[in-house]
Backbone as a printed PyTorch tensor [residue, N CA C, xyz], in Angstrom:
tensor([[[-14.5630,  23.6460,   8.4910],
         [-13.5420,  22.9430,   7.7150],
         [-13.5140,  21.4740,   8.1490]],

        [[-13.4870,  20.5850,   7.1940],
         [-13.4980,  19.1590,   7.5120],
         [-12.0990,  18.6770,   7.8990]],

        [[-12.0820,  17.5600,   8.5980],
         [-10.8150,  16.9650,   9.0210],
         [-10.0320,  16.5200,   7.7980]],

        [[ -8.7080,  16.5780,   7.8860],
         [ -7.9110,  16.1220,   6.7370],
         [ -8.1090,  14.6260,   6.4950]],

        [[ -7.9640,  14.2380,   5.2580],
         [ -8.0250,  12.8230,   4.9030],
         [ -6.7370,  12.1630,   5.3610]],

        [[ -6.8460,  10.8690,   5.6680],
         [ -5.6850,  10.1270,   6.1520],
         [ -5.3220,   9.0200,   5.1740]],

        [[ -4.0770,   9.0420,   4.7510],
         [ -3.5270,   8.0060,   3.8750],
         [ -2.5830,   7.1450,   4.7070]],

        [[ -2.7940,   5.8440,   4.6400],
         [ -1.9470,   4.8960,   5.3430],
         [ -1.1250,   4.1200,   4.3170]],

        [[  0.1810,   4.0740,   4.5410],
         [  1.0820,   3.2760,   3.7140],
         [  1.5900,   2.1430,   4.5880]],

        [[  1.2700,   0.9190,   4.2220],
         [  1.7140,  -0.2680,   4.9570],
         [  2.6450,  -1.0410,   4.0350]],

        [[  3.8280,  -1.3570,   4.5390],
         [  4.7900,  -2.0540,   3.6820],
         [  5.6400,  -3.0230,   4.4920]],

        [[  6.2910,  -3.8930,   3.7550],
         [  7.3180,  -4.7570,   4.3230],
         [  8.5100,  -4.7210,   3.3840]],

        [[  9.6830,  -4.7480,   3.9670],
         [ 10.9010,  -4.7830,   3.1610],
         [ 11.8860,  -5.7510,   3.8000]],

        [[ 12.5300,  -6.5310,   3.0000],
         [ 13.5370,  -7.4760,   3.4790],
         [ 14.9220,  -6.9920,   3.0570]],

        [[ 15.0890,  -6.8060,   1.7610],
         [ 16.3930,  -6.3940,   1.2410],
         [ 16.5730,  -4.8810,   1.2900]],

        [[ 15.4770,  -4.1550,   1.4920],
         [ 15.5370,  -2.6930,   1.4830],
         [ 14.9140,  -2.0790,   0.2480]],

        [[ 14.7020,  -2.8740,  -0.8030],
         [ 14.1500,  -2.3170,  -2.0380],
         [ 12.7320,  -1.7930,  -1.8590]],

        [[ 11.8650,  -2.5650,  -1.2270],
         [ 10.4980,  -2.0990,  -1.0150],
         [ 10.5000,  -0.9110,  -0.0620]],

        [[ 11.4210,  -0.8900,   0.8760],
         [ 11.5630,   0.2510,   1.7700],
         [ 11.9220,   1.5260,   1.0280]],

        [[ 12.7700,   1.4130,   0.0320],
         [ 13.1220,   2.5840,  -0.7970],
         [ 11.9020,   3.0760,  -1.5590]],

        [[ 11.1260,   2.1330,  -2.0910],
         [  9.8930,   2.5310,  -2.7930],
         [  8.9080,   3.1770,  -1.8180]],

        [[  8.7700,   2.5990,  -0.6270],
         [  7.8420,   3.1510,   0.3730],
         [  8.2500,   4.5730,   0.7690]],

        [[  9.5420,   4.8060,   0.9230],
         [ 10.0170,   6.1500,   1.2620],
         [  9.6810,   7.1320,   0.1480]],

        [[  9.8180,   6.7020,  -1.0970],
         [  9.4780,   7.5730,  -2.2330],
         [  7.9710,   7.8100,  -2.3020]],

        [[  7.1700,   6.7810,  -2.0310],
         [  5.7160,   6.9300,  -2.0010],
         [  5.3380,   7.9600,  -0.9270]],

        [[  5.9440,   7.8380,   0.2510],
         [  5.6900,   8.7800,   1.3390],
         [  6.0840,  10.1980,   0.9320]],

        [[  7.2440,  10.3360,   0.3250],
         [  7.7180,  11.6510,  -0.1140],
         [  6.7070,  12.2940,  -1.0580]],

        [[  6.2080,  11.5200,  -2.0010],
         [  5.2130,  12.0460,  -2.9390],
         [  3.9210,  12.4260,  -2.2370]],

        [[  3.4620,  11.5800,  -1.3260],
         [  2.2140,  11.8510,  -0.6050],
         [  2.3430,  13.1120,   0.2380]],

        [[  3.5120,  13.3510,   0.7890],
         [  3.7050,  14.5160,   1.6460],
         [  3.7270,  15.8260,   0.8650]],

        [[  3.7290,  15.7490,  -0.4470],
         [  3.6080,  16.9570,  -1.2690],
         [  2.1970,  17.5430,  -1.1680]],

        [[  1.2650,  16.7410,  -0.6710],
         [ -0.1370,  17.1600,  -0.5610],
         [ -0.4090,  17.4720,   0.9120]],

        [[ -0.3590,  18.7520,   1.2520],
         [ -0.4790,  19.1740,   2.6510],
         [ -1.8570,  18.8680,   3.2380]],

        [[ -2.8740,  18.7590,   2.4110],
         [ -4.2370,  18.5410,   2.8970],
         [ -4.4960,  17.1100,   3.3460]],

        [[ -3.5510,  16.2120,   3.1190],
         [ -3.7060,  14.8090,   3.5030],
         [ -2.6410,  14.4450,   4.5320]],

        [[ -3.0610,  13.8150,   5.6210],
         [ -2.1230,  13.2870,   6.6100],
         [ -1.6840,  11.9110,   6.1380]],

        [[ -0.3920,  11.6900,   6.0850],
         [  0.1130,  10.4050,   5.6140],
         [  0.9500,   9.7480,   6.6940]],

        [[  0.6980,   8.4660,   6.8790],
         [  1.4520,   7.6570,   7.8430],
         [  2.0720,   6.4750,   7.1370]],

        [[  3.3290,   6.2020,   7.4190],
         [  4.0560,   5.0550,   6.8750],
         [  4.3320,   4.0960,   8.0160]],

        [[  3.8510,   2.8630,   7.8800],
         [  4.0760,   1.8480,   8.9080],
         [  4.5780,   0.5570,   8.2830]],

        [[  5.4550,  -0.1030,   9.0090],
         [  5.8640,  -1.4490,   8.6100],
         [  4.6830,  -2.3750,   8.8630]],

        [[  4.5400,  -3.3920,   8.0580],
         [  3.3840,  -4.2860,   8.1520],
         [  3.2240,  -4.8880,   9.5460]],

        [[  4.3290,  -5.2640,  10.1910],
         [  4.2310,  -5.8610,  11.5230],
         [  3.7990,  -4.8390,  12.5760]],

        [[  3.9770,  -3.5450,  12.2930],
         [  3.6270,  -2.4830,  13.2420],
         [  2.2380,  -1.9160,  13.0110]],

        [[  1.6240,  -2.2010,  11.8960],
         [  0.2930,  -1.6760,  11.5630],
         [ -0.7770,  -2.6170,  12.0920]],

        [[ -1.8790,  -2.0480,  12.5300],
         [ -2.9460,  -2.8760,  13.0790],
         [ -4.3270,  -2.3670,  12.7290]],

        [[ -5.3000,  -2.9460,  13.3780],
         [ -6.6980,  -2.6440,  13.1140],
         [ -7.0150,  -1.1630,  13.2840]],

        [[ -6.5580,  -0.5640,  14.3770],
         [ -6.8560,   0.8530,  14.6250],
         [ -6.3090,   1.7340,  13.5090]],

        [[ -5.1100,   1.4170,  13.0180],
         [ -4.5100,   2.1940,  11.9300],
         [ -5.3570,   2.0830,  10.6690]],

        [[ -5.7790,   0.8720,  10.3770],
         [ -6.5640,   0.6290,   9.1740],
         [ -7.9210,   1.3120,   9.2580]],

        [[ -8.5820,   1.1990,  10.3940],
         [ -9.9050,   1.8130,  10.5510],
         [ -9.8450,   3.3400,  10.5250]],

        [[ -8.6940,   3.9140,  10.8350],
         [ -8.5530,   5.3690,  10.8820],
         [ -8.2030,   5.9900,   9.5330]],

        [[ -7.9330,   5.1710,   8.5180],
         [ -7.4880,   5.7440,   7.2420],
         [ -8.6410,   5.9020,   6.2580]],

        [[ -8.4210,   6.8220,   5.2990],
         [ -9.3670,   7.0500,   4.2140],
         [ -8.8730,   6.4710,   2.8980]],

        [[ -7.6130,   6.0520,   2.8740],
         [ -7.0040,   5.4610,   1.6950],
         [ -5.7820,   4.6720,   2.1180]],

        [[ -5.3930,   3.6980,   1.3010],
         [ -4.3550,   2.7520,   1.6820],
         [ -3.4390,   2.4420,   0.5110]],

        [[ -2.1430,   2.4750,   0.7800],
         [ -1.1400,   2.0100,  -0.1750],
         [ -0.4050,   0.8450,   0.4660]],

        [[ -0.2850,  -0.2430,  -0.2650],
         [  0.3280,  -1.4690,   0.2410],
         [  1.5940,  -1.7760,  -0.5550]],

        [[  2.7030,  -1.9660,   0.1540],
         [  3.9640,  -2.2710,  -0.5040],
         [  4.5380,  -3.5810,  -0.0110]],

        [[  5.0330,  -4.3720,  -0.9480],
         [  5.5860,  -5.6770,  -0.5940],
         [  6.6590,  -6.0980,  -1.5900]],

        [[  7.6290,  -6.8630,  -1.1210],
         [  8.4700,  -7.5700,  -2.0840],
         [  7.6700,  -8.7580,  -2.6090]],

        [[  8.0610,  -9.2270,  -3.7420],
         [  7.4810, -10.4640,  -4.2660],
         [  8.3120, -11.6100,  -3.7060]],

        [[  7.6600, -12.4950,  -2.9660],
         [  8.3340, -13.6630,  -2.3860],
         [  7.7080, -14.9290,  -2.9430]],

        [[  8.4670, -15.6590,  -3.7350],
         [  7.9750, -16.9050,  -4.3360],
         [  6.6620, -16.6800,  -5.0860]],

        [[  6.5720, -15.5620,  -5.7960],
         [  5.3730, -15.2600,  -6.5730],
         [  4.1970, -14.8230,  -5.7220]],

        [[  4.4620, -14.3930,  -4.4810],
         [  3.4040, -14.0400,  -3.5420],
         [  3.8340, -12.7770,  -2.7890]],

        [[  2.9330, -12.2160,  -2.0020],
         [  3.2870, -11.0830,  -1.1520],
         [  4.1750, -11.5770,  -0.0030]],

        [[  4.7670, -10.6470,   0.7300],
         [  5.5860, -11.0320,   1.8780],
         [  4.7130, -11.6170,   2.9790]],

        [[  5.3160, -12.4650,   3.7990],
         [  4.6040, -13.0160,   4.9450],
         [  4.1530, -11.9290,   5.9140]],

        [[  4.9250, -10.8500,   6.0150],
         [  4.5590,  -9.7580,   6.9220],
         [  3.2780,  -9.0640,   6.4600]],

        [[  3.1390,  -8.8350,   5.1600],
         [  1.9100,  -8.2050,   4.6660],
         [  0.7230,  -9.1560,   4.8340]],

        [[  0.9470, -10.4330,   4.5810],
         [ -0.1210, -11.4230,   4.7950],
         [ -0.5140, -11.4490,   6.2650]],

        [[  0.4490, -11.3330,   7.1710],
         [  0.1710, -11.2730,   8.5970],
         [ -0.7000, -10.0540,   8.9290]],

        [[ -0.4040,  -8.9140,   8.3210],
         [ -1.2220,  -7.7070,   8.5180],
         [ -2.6670,  -7.9920,   8.1260]],

        [[ -2.8570,  -8.6200,   6.9820],
         [ -4.2190,  -8.9720,   6.5470],
         [ -4.8690,  -9.9440,   7.5240]],

        [[ -4.1180, -10.9510,   7.9550],
         [ -4.6650, -11.9530,   8.8770],
         [ -5.1180, -11.3140,  10.1940]],

        [[ -4.3650, -10.3440,  10.6900],
         [ -4.6900,  -9.7120,  11.9690],
         [ -5.8260,  -8.7040,  11.8730]],

        [[ -6.0400,  -8.1290,  10.6910],
         [ -7.0230,  -7.0450,  10.5870],
         [ -8.3220,  -7.4450,   9.9030]],

        [[ -8.3440,  -8.5450,   9.1970],
         [ -9.5140,  -8.8600,   8.3780],
         [-10.8120,  -8.9550,   9.1960]],

        [[-10.8600,  -9.8350,  10.1570],
         [-12.1220, -10.0290,  10.8830],
         [-12.5260,  -8.8140,  11.7170]],

        [[-11.5960,  -8.1420,  12.4070],
         [-12.0060,  -6.9380,  13.1380],
         [-12.5130,  -5.8100,  12.2130]],

        [[-12.0510,  -5.8000,  10.9540],
         [-12.4350,  -4.7370,  10.0130],
         [-13.5250,  -5.1750,   9.0380]],

        [[-13.9220,  -6.4200,   9.0960],
         [-14.8670,  -6.9620,   8.1250],
         [-16.1380,  -6.1030,   8.0450]],

        [[-16.4500,  -5.6610,   6.8250],
         [-17.6460,  -4.8660,   6.5670],
         [-17.5230,  -3.4000,   6.9390]],

        [[-16.4030,  -2.9800,   7.5220],
         [-16.2490,  -1.5990,   7.9910],
         [-15.4870,  -0.6990,   7.0270]],

        [[-14.8790,  -1.2760,   6.0080],
         [-14.0350,  -0.4980,   5.0940],
         [-14.4360,  -0.6890,   3.6340]],

        [[-15.6890,  -1.0080,   3.4050],
         [-16.1670,  -1.2260,   2.0340],
         [-15.9770,   0.0580,   1.2340]],

        [[-15.3680,  -0.0680,   0.0760],
         [-15.1220,   1.0760,  -0.7940],
         [-13.8240,   1.8140,  -0.5070]],

        [[-13.0330,   1.3410,   0.4650],
         [-11.7670,   2.0080,   0.7780],
         [-10.8650,   2.0010,  -0.4540]],

        [[-10.3950,   3.1670,  -0.9020],
         [ -9.5000,   3.2000,  -2.0620],
         [ -8.1030,   2.7010,  -1.6910]],

        [[ -7.5510,   1.8820,  -2.5680],
         [ -6.2080,   1.3520,  -2.2950],
         [ -5.4490,   1.1800,  -3.5990]],

        [[ -4.1340,   1.0650,  -3.4480],
         [ -3.2500,   0.7390,  -4.5640],
         [ -2.0560,  -0.0230,  -3.9900]],

        [[ -1.2830,  -0.6280,  -4.8770],
         [ -0.2090,  -1.5400,  -4.5010],
         [  1.0920,  -1.1550,  -5.1940]],

        [[  2.2110,  -1.3260,  -4.4660],
         [  3.5220,  -1.2440,  -5.1020],
         [  4.3350,  -2.4580,  -4.6850]],

        [[  5.0580,  -3.0230,  -5.6650],
         [  5.7550,  -4.2920,  -5.4750],
         [  7.1800,  -4.1790,  -5.9980]],

        [[  8.1260,  -4.6570,  -5.2090],
         [  9.4960,  -4.8280,  -5.6600],
         [  9.6490,  -6.3050,  -6.0180]],

        [[  9.8920,  -6.5710,  -7.2830],
         [  9.8440,  -7.9480,  -7.7580],
         [ 11.1590,  -8.3990,  -8.3660]],

        [[ 11.5650,  -9.5930,  -7.9860],
         [ 12.6960, -10.2190,  -8.6480],
         [ 12.2490, -10.9140,  -9.9210]],

        [[ 10.9750, -11.2620,  -9.9730],
         [ 10.4010, -11.9300, -11.1320],
         [  9.4580, -10.9540, -11.8220]],

        [[  8.1660, -11.2770, -11.9030],
         [  7.2750, -10.3580, -12.6150],
         [  6.3000,  -9.6050, -11.7160]],

        [[  6.1540, -10.0000, -10.4500],
         [  5.3350,  -9.2620,  -9.5010],
         [  3.8420,  -9.4820,  -9.5910]],

        [[  3.3890, -10.1440, -10.6430],
         [  1.9420, -10.2510, -10.8460],
         [  1.2640, -11.1720,  -9.8400]],

        [[  1.9720, -12.1660,  -9.3410],
         [  1.3860, -13.0630,  -8.3460],
         [  1.0620, -12.3210,  -7.0600]],

        [[  1.9730, -11.4670,  -6.6140],
         [  1.7380, -10.6830,  -5.4040],
         [  0.5480,  -9.7480,  -5.6050]],

        [[  0.4960,  -9.0800,  -6.7380],
         [ -0.6100,  -8.1570,  -7.0270],
         [ -1.9320,  -8.9120,  -7.0760]],

        [[ -1.9430, -10.0540,  -7.7200],
         [ -3.1760, -10.8430,  -7.8380],
         [ -3.6960, -11.2630,  -6.4620]],

        [[ -2.8070, -11.7650,  -5.6250],
         [ -3.2410, -12.2620,  -4.3160],
         [ -3.6580, -11.1240,  -3.3810]],

        [[ -2.9780,  -9.9920,  -3.4320],
         [ -3.4210,  -8.8310,  -2.6580],
         [ -4.8000,  -8.4040,  -3.1360]],

        [[ -5.0060,  -8.4240,  -4.4400],
         [ -6.3120,  -8.0670,  -4.9960],
         [ -7.4230,  -8.9810,  -4.5130]],

        [[ -7.1360, -10.2520,  -4.4090],
         [ -8.1460, -11.2070,  -3.9180],
         [ -8.5230, -10.8940,  -2.4750]],

        [[ -7.5280, -10.5960,  -1.6610],
         [ -7.7950, -10.2690,  -0.2630],
         [ -8.5320,  -8.9320,  -0.1640]],

        [[ -8.0990,  -7.9530,  -0.9530],
         [ -8.7550,  -6.6390,  -0.9450],
         [-10.2250,  -6.7580,  -1.3340]],

        [[-10.5230,  -7.6520,  -2.2570],
         [-11.9120,  -7.8890,  -2.6380],
         [-12.7120,  -8.3850,  -1.4380]],

        [[-12.1100,  -9.2180,  -0.6180],
         [-12.7700,  -9.7020,   0.5840],
         [-13.0810,  -8.5820,   1.5670]],

        [[-12.2010,  -7.5950,   1.6470],
         [-12.4470,  -6.4360,   2.5070],
         [-13.5040,  -5.5070,   1.8830]],

        [[-13.6650,  -5.5930,   0.5630],
         [-14.5760,  -4.6870,  -0.1330],
         [-13.9080,  -3.4080,  -0.6030]],

        [[-12.5690,  -3.4110,  -0.6670],
         [-11.8320,  -2.2240,  -1.0980],
         [-11.9350,  -2.0550,  -2.6050]],

        [[-11.6340,  -0.8330,  -3.0750],
         [-11.6080,  -0.6040,  -4.5240],
         [-10.2310,  -0.0990,  -4.9390]],

        [[ -9.7220,  -0.7210,  -5.9680],
         [ -8.4180,  -0.3070,  -6.4810],
         [ -8.5960,   0.9810,  -7.2770]],

        [[ -7.6740,   1.9440,  -7.0490],
         [ -7.8100,   3.2460,  -7.6980],
         [ -6.6000,   3.6110,  -8.5520]],

        [[ -5.6320,   2.7290,  -8.6570],
         [ -4.4520,   2.9820,  -9.4940],
         [ -3.8860,   1.6500,  -9.9660]],

        [[ -3.2530,   1.6900, -11.1060],
         [ -2.5440,   0.5120, -11.5970],
         [ -1.4350,   0.1640, -10.6080]],

        [[ -1.1750,  -1.1130, -10.3870],
         [ -0.0820,  -1.4670,  -9.4770],
         [  1.2630,  -0.9890, -10.0280]],

        [[  2.1000,  -0.5190,  -9.1380],
         [  3.4700,  -0.1620,  -9.5030],
         [  4.3260,  -1.3800,  -9.2120]],

        [[  4.8210,  -2.0050, -10.2670],
         [  5.6900,  -3.1750, -10.1290],
         [  7.0760,  -2.7870, -10.6270]],

        [[  8.0410,  -2.8560,  -9.7270],
         [  9.4170,  -2.5420, -10.0850],
         [ 10.1910,  -3.8500, -10.1060]],

        [[ 10.7110,  -4.1840, -11.2700],
         [ 11.4110,  -5.4530, -11.4490],
         [ 12.9200,  -5.2540, -11.3470]],

        [[ 13.5240,  -6.1070, -10.5350],
         [ 14.9720,  -6.1370, -10.3310],
         [ 15.4910,  -4.8410,  -9.7130]],

        [[ 16.4930,  -4.2240, -10.2840],
         [ 17.1070,  -3.0360,  -9.6750],
         [ 16.1920,  -1.8200,  -9.7610]],

        [[ 16.1310,  -1.0670,  -8.6790],
         [ 15.3120,   0.1510,  -8.6420],
         [ 16.1060,   1.2970,  -9.2680]],

        [[ 15.4750,   1.9690, -10.2100],
         [ 16.1150,   3.0870, -10.9060],
         [ 15.5470,   4.4170, -10.4010]],

        [[ 16.2080,   5.5210, -10.7010],
         [ 15.6350,   6.8270, -10.3580],
         [ 14.2390,   7.0230, -10.9700]],

        [[ 14.0150,   6.4990, -12.1580],
         [ 12.6880,   6.6090, -12.7790],
         [ 11.6460,   5.8310, -11.9730]],

        [[ 12.0290,   4.6830, -11.4290],
         [ 11.1150,   3.9050, -10.5880],
         [ 10.7570,   4.6830,  -9.3240]],

        [[ 11.7460,   5.3280,  -8.7200],
         [ 11.4880,   6.1120,  -7.5140],
         [ 10.5680,   7.2880,  -7.8210]],

        [[ 10.7240,   7.8730,  -8.9920],
         [  9.8280,   8.9670,  -9.3820],
         [  8.4060,   8.4480,  -9.5960]],

        [[  8.2780,   7.2720, -10.1770],
         [  6.9380,   6.6750, -10.3370],
         [  6.3060,   6.4010,  -8.9780]],

        [[  7.1140,   5.9950,  -8.0000],
         [  6.6120,   5.7580,  -6.6470],
         [  6.1600,   7.0810,  -6.0110]],

        [[  6.9430,   8.1400,  -6.2010],
         [  6.5360,   9.4530,  -5.6710],
         [  5.2270,   9.8930,  -6.3170]],

        [[  5.0940,   9.6630,  -7.6130],
         [  3.8580,  10.0360,  -8.3200],
         [  2.6600,   9.2470,  -7.7950]],

        [[  2.8620,   7.9750,  -7.4850],
         [  1.7760,   7.1660,  -6.9330],
         [  1.3270,   7.7380,  -5.5930]],

        [[  2.2770,   8.0340,  -4.7110],
         [  1.9370,   8.6070,  -3.4090],
         [  1.2320,   9.9410,  -3.5340]],

        [[  1.7400,  10.7850,  -4.4050],
         [  1.1340,  12.1100,  -4.5850],
         [ -0.2660,  12.0020,  -5.1750]],

        [[ -0.4380,  11.1400,  -6.1580],
         [ -1.7570,  10.9770,  -6.7770],
         [ -2.7770,  10.4500,  -5.7720]],

        [[ -2.3660,   9.5050,  -4.9540],
         [ -3.2820,   8.9570,  -3.9560],
         [ -3.6640,  10.0060,  -2.9330]],

        [[ -2.6760,  10.7460,  -2.4260],
         [ -2.9480,  11.7830,  -1.4350],
         [ -3.8040,  12.9040,  -2.0300]],

        [[ -3.5240,  13.2900,  -3.2500],
         [ -4.3090,  14.3500,  -3.9000],
         [ -5.7400,  13.8820,  -4.1560]],

        [[ -5.8910,  12.6540,  -4.5920],
         [ -7.2230,  12.1110,  -4.8310],
         [ -8.0640,  12.0930,  -3.5620]],

        [[ -7.4380,  11.7300,  -2.4490],
         [ -8.1460,  11.7480,  -1.1630],
         [ -8.5150,  13.1810,  -0.7750]],

        [[ -7.5570,  14.0910,  -0.9030],
         [ -7.7910,  15.4850,  -0.5140],
         [ -8.9210,  16.1100,  -1.3250]],

        [[ -8.9960,  15.7810,  -2.6100],
         [-10.0210,  16.3600,  -3.4860],
         [-11.3390,  15.6140,  -3.4540]],

        [[-11.3690,  14.4870,  -2.7390],
         [-12.6000,  13.7080,  -2.6800],
         [-12.8950,  12.9230,  -3.9420]],

        [[-11.8610,  12.6700,  -4.7400],
         [-12.0290,  11.9130,  -5.9880],
         [-12.3580,  10.4610,  -5.7100]],

        [[-11.7840,   9.9080,  -4.6380],
         [-11.9730,   8.4920,  -4.3130],
         [-13.0860,   8.3380,  -3.3070]]])
């Protein structure tokens, strides 16, 4: 029997909104027993965590049309140590946005391209107040990612 796949969820939250989405993403991922899922705050996640995962979900608030400084810090700390080691890593993004969220998604995508990662789901962008439907979409994202890893789809 092969080792379980590992899903890493890295997020930052300031107001708590992205944290609520991250908790829902985790809840959905944990529905898939065959995948080990870890949720870490961006400042607490590092190179070893990234190198140990088989899939990645990134969560951020939209700050001035960009990702949070904490998520950018995670990228800054892990890029060179991980360079060339995670090509093809499946990832997806969730954003809590006061505006439209597309700037954060675009810039994360540019950085992910530098790592050689491949996006495997449409970004989940939640604008303004988080609704129960938004939380369900976040759970579905987590579950789909964990299931995809477990089945070897990604």
